[in-house]
Coordinates of N, CA, C and O in Angstrom, one line a residue:
M1 N 92.2 -43.0 117.9 CA 90.4 -43.3 117.0 C 89.7 -44.3 115.5 O 90.8 -43.9 115.2
I2 N 88.9 -45.3 115.8 CA 89.2 -46.4 114.4 C 88.3 -45.1 113.9 O 87.4 -44.2 113.8
Y3 N 89.0 -45.4 112.0 CA 88.5 -44.1 111.1 C 87.7 -45.4 110.1 O 87.5 -45.0 109.8
N4 N 88.7 -46.7 110.4 CA 88.2 -47.8 108.9 C 87.8 -49.2 110.2 O 89.0 -49.2 111.2
I5 N 87.3 -50.1 109.3 CA 87.2 -51.0 109.9 C 86.9 -52.3 108.8 O 86.3 -52.6 108.0
I6 N 87.7 -53.2 109.3 CA 87.9 -54.4 107.5 C 87.6 -55.5 109.2 O 89.2 -55.9 109.6
D7 N 86.5 -56.1 108.4 CA 85.9 -57.2 108.9 C 86.9 -58.5 108.5 O 86.4 -58.7 106.9
R8 N 87.2 -59.3 108.1 CA 88.0 -60.2 107.5 C 87.1 -62.2 108.8 O 88.6 -62.3 108.1
R9 N 86.9 -61.8 108.8 CA 86.1 -63.4 109.8 C 85.3 -64.1 108.5 O 85.1 -63.5 107.9
K10 N 85.3 -65.4 109.1 CA 85.1 -66.0 108.2 C 83.0 -66.3 109.4 O 82.1 -67.3 108.2
R11 N 83.9 -66.3 110.0 CA 82.8 -66.5 110.7 C 81.3 -65.2 112.0 O 82.0 -65.2 112.8
P12 N 80.8 -64.3 111.0 CA 81.6 -62.9 112.3 C 79.8 -62.6 112.9 O 79.7 -62.3 113.8
F13 N 79.0 -64.0 112.8 CA 78.5 -64.1 114.2 C 79.4 -64.9 115.5 O 79.1 -64.4 116.7
R14 N 80.2 -64.9 115.3 CA 81.5 -65.5 116.6 C 81.8 -63.7 117.2 O 82.5 -63.0 116.5
W15 N 82.2 -63.6 118.6 CA 81.8 -62.6 118.0 C 82.5 -62.6 120.8 O 83.2 -61.7 121.0
R16 N 82.8 -63.2 121.0 CA 83.7 -63.7 122.2 C 84.6 -64.0 122.2 O 85.0 -62.9 122.7
E17 N 85.7 -64.4 120.9 CA 87.3 -64.6 120.9 C 87.3 -64.4 119.0 O 86.7 -64.3 118.6
V18 N 87.7 -62.9 119.5 CA 88.4 -62.1 117.4 C 89.9 -62.1 118.1 O 90.6 -62.0 119.4
N19 N 90.1 -62.2 117.0 CA 92.2 -61.3 117.0 C 91.6 -59.5 116.6 O 90.5 -60.1 115.1
A20 N 92.8 -59.0 116.4 CA 92.6 -57.8 116.3 C 93.7 -57.8 115.7 O 95.1 -57.3 116.7
I21 N 93.2 -56.9 114.8 CA 95.1 -55.8 114.6 C 94.4 -54.8 113.9 O 93.8 -54.4 113.3
I22 N 95.8 -53.8 114.6 CA 95.3 -51.7 113.9 C 97.4 -51.2 113.7 O 97.4 -52.5 113.7
E23 N 96.6 -50.5 112.6 CA 97.1 -50.0 111.8 C 97.4 -48.4 111.3 O 95.9 -48.2 111.4
A24 N 97.8 -47.5 111.5 CA 97.3 -46.2 111.1 C 96.4 -46.5 110.2 O 97.0 -46.8 109.0
T25 N 95.8 -46.0 110.3 CA 94.7 -45.2 108.7 C 95.6 -44.9 107.5 O 94.8 -44.9 106.4
A26 N 96.7 -44.5 107.7 CA 96.9 -43.8 106.4 C 97.9 -44.6 105.8 O 97.9 -44.6 104.3
H27 N 98.0 -45.8 106.2 CA 98.4 -46.8 106.0 C 97.3 -47.5 104.4 O 98.2 -47.4 103.5
D28 N 96.4 -46.8 104.5 CA 95.1 -47.0 103.7 C 94.9 -45.8 102.7 O 94.0 -46.3 101.4
N29 N 95.9 -45.2 103.0 CA 96.2 -44.0 102.1 C 96.2 -44.6 100.2 O 96.0 -43.4 99.2
A30 N 96.6 -45.2 100.3 CA 97.6 -45.9 98.2 C 96.4 -46.9 97.7 O 96.7 -46.7 97.0
I31 N 95.4 -47.1 99.0 CA 94.0 -47.5 98.1 C 93.0 -46.7 97.5 O 93.2 -45.8 97.3
K32 N 92.7 -47.8 96.9 CA 92.2 -47.2 95.2 C 90.9 -46.7 95.9 O 90.1 -47.8 96.6
D33 N 90.2 -45.1 95.6 CA 89.4 -44.8 96.2 C 89.3 -44.9 97.8 O 88.0 -44.6 98.3
S34 N 89.6 -44.4 98.6 CA 89.9 -44.3 99.7 C 90.3 -43.0 100.2 O 90.5 -42.9 99.5
D35 N 89.0 -42.4 100.9 CA 89.2 -41.7 102.1 C 91.3 -41.6 102.4 O 91.3 -42.2 103.3
H36 N 91.8 -40.8 102.6 CA 92.5 -40.3 102.8 C 92.6 -38.7 104.3 O 91.9 -38.7 104.4
V37 N 93.9 -39.5 105.3 CA 93.8 -38.8 106.5 C 95.6 -38.6 106.5 O 96.4 -39.2 105.6
P38 N 96.0 -37.0 106.9 CA 97.6 -37.2 106.5 C 98.1 -38.2 108.0 O 98.1 -38.8 108.8
A39 N 98.9 -38.8 107.5 CA 100.5 -39.9 108.6 C 100.6 -38.3 109.1 O 100.7 -37.2 109.6
S40 N 100.3 -38.9 110.5 CA 101.7 -38.1 112.1 C 102.9 -38.9 112.7 O 102.1 -40.0 112.5
T41 N 104.0 -38.2 113.2 CA 104.1 -39.0 114.3 C 103.8 -39.9 115.3 O 104.8 -40.5 115.4
G42 N 102.7 -39.9 115.4 CA 102.0 -39.7 116.8 C 101.1 -41.4 116.6 O 100.9 -41.9 116.3
D43 N 100.9 -41.9 114.9 CA 100.6 -43.0 113.7 C 100.5 -44.8 114.7 O 102.5 -44.6 115.2
I44 N 99.9 -45.2 115.3 CA 100.2 -46.9 115.7 C 100.9 -47.3 114.2 O 100.8 -47.3 113.6
T45 N 102.2 -47.3 113.8 CA 102.9 -48.6 113.2 C 102.2 -49.6 112.9 O 100.6 -50.4 112.0
Y46 N 101.4 -50.5 113.8 CA 101.0 -52.3 113.9 C 101.2 -52.3 115.7 O 101.7 -52.3 116.6
D47 N 99.9 -53.2 115.7 CA 99.3 -53.7 117.3 C 98.4 -54.4 117.2 O 97.6 -54.2 115.5
E48 N 98.2 -55.6 117.6 CA 97.2 -56.8 117.9 C 96.5 -57.2 119.4 O 97.8 -57.5 120.3
L49 N 95.7 -57.8 118.8 CA 95.7 -58.4 120.5 C 94.7 -60.3 119.9 O 94.2 -60.0 118.8
E50 N 95.0 -60.6 121.0 CA 94.2 -62.2 120.7 C 93.9 -62.8 121.6 O 93.6 -62.4 122.7
N51 N 92.8 -63.1 120.9 CA 91.8 -63.8 122.0 C 91.3 -62.9 122.9 O 90.7 -63.4 123.5
V52 N 89.9 -61.9 121.9 CA 89.5 -60.8 122.9 C 87.9 -60.9 121.8 O 87.6 -61.1 121.6
S53 N 86.8 -60.1 123.0 CA 85.7 -60.1 122.8 C 85.7 -59.5 121.7 O 86.4 -58.7 121.7
L54 N 84.8 -59.0 120.6 CA 84.9 -58.5 119.5 C 84.2 -57.2 120.6 O 85.6 -55.4 119.5
Q55 N 83.3 -56.1 121.7 CA 83.5 -55.9 122.0 C 84.7 -54.8 123.1 O 85.5 -53.7 122.7
E56 N 86.3 -55.5 123.8 CA 87.2 -55.4 123.9 C 88.0 -54.6 122.6 O 89.0 -53.7 122.4
A57 N 88.2 -56.0 121.4 CA 88.9 -54.8 120.8 C 88.1 -53.5 119.5 O 89.2 -52.5 119.5
I58 N 87.1 -53.2 119.5 CA 87.2 -52.1 119.2 C 87.0 -50.4 120.1 O 87.7 -49.9 119.6
A59 N 86.3 -50.9 121.8 CA 87.7 -50.6 122.9 C 88.1 -50.3 122.3 O 88.7 -48.8 122.9
W60 N 89.6 -51.2 122.6 CA 90.7 -50.6 122.5 C 91.4 -49.6 121.7 O 92.0 -48.8 121.4
A61 N 90.7 -50.2 119.5 CA 91.1 -49.4 118.6 C 90.3 -48.6 119.0 O 91.5 -47.4 118.5
D62 N 89.1 -48.4 119.5 CA 88.6 -46.7 119.8 C 89.4 -45.8 121.3 O 89.5 -44.9 119.9
S63 N 89.9 -47.0 121.7 CA 91.0 -45.9 122.2 C 91.9 -45.8 121.8 O 93.0 -44.3 122.4
Q64 N 93.5 -45.4 121.5 CA 94.1 -45.1 120.6 C 94.3 -43.6 120.5 O 93.0 -42.9 119.6
V65 N 95.4 -43.1 120.0 CA 95.6 -41.5 120.2 C 95.2 -41.2 118.8 O 95.3 -40.0 118.0
S66 N 95.2 -41.7 117.7 CA 95.7 -41.1 116.3 C 94.7 -42.4 115.7 O 94.5 -43.5 115.9
A67 N 94.6 -41.7 113.8 CA 93.4 -42.3 113.6 C 93.9 -44.5 113.3 O 95.0 -43.9 113.3
V68 N 93.2 -44.9 113.9 CA 93.6 -46.2 112.9 C 92.5 -47.0 112.2 O 91.4 -47.1 112.2
T69 N 92.8 -48.2 111.7 CA 92.3 -49.0 110.7 C 92.1 -50.0 111.8 O 93.1 -50.7 111.6
L70 N 90.7 -50.6 112.2 CA 90.6 -52.0 112.7 C 90.3 -53.7 111.7 O 89.3 -53.1 111.1
Y71 N 91.1 -54.2 112.0 CA 90.9 -55.7 111.0 C 90.9 -56.7 111.8 O 91.7 -56.8 112.9
L72 N 89.7 -56.7 111.2 CA 89.4 -58.3 112.8 C 89.2 -59.7 112.3 O 88.3 -59.7 111.1
Y73 N 90.0 -60.4 112.5 CA 90.5 -61.9 112.4 C 89.0 -63.4 113.9 O 89.1 -62.9 114.4
D74 N 88.6 -64.7 112.7 CA 88.7 -65.5 114.1 C 89.2 -66.0 114.8 O 90.8 -65.0 114.4
K75 N 89.0 -66.4 115.8 CA 89.8 -66.3 116.5 C 91.2 -67.9 116.2 O 91.0 -68.1 115.2
G76 N 92.6 -67.7 116.1 CA 93.3 -68.1 115.0 C 93.6 -67.7 114.6 O 94.5 -68.4 113.7
K77 N 93.5 -66.6 113.3 CA 93.3 -66.8 112.8 C 94.6 -64.6 112.1 O 94.2 -64.4 113.5
G78 N 94.8 -64.7 111.4 CA 95.6 -63.2 111.4 C 96.7 -62.4 112.0 O 97.0 -61.6 111.7
F79 N 97.8 -63.9 111.7 CA 98.5 -63.0 112.4 C 99.8 -63.5 111.7 O 99.1 -64.8 111.1
G80 N 100.7 -63.6 111.4 CA 102.1 -64.0 110.7 C 101.4 -64.8 109.7 O 101.8 -64.8 108.7

């Protein structure tokens, strides 16, 4: 389930093809002034999808069994 979305797209009106990365929301606990969620053994460490629609990226991230932060990037960006 999505707990947070970080949109790093330079072209925010492009929704047909984006890159998406998810990480456990517990990774955000170290960030100053963040809400905290307890870490669990079932947390997703990292996963990514390339060249998917914004709708697909959101549905994918929201279908995860643990709390995730969804990072959105323009097509061709965000990996590596």
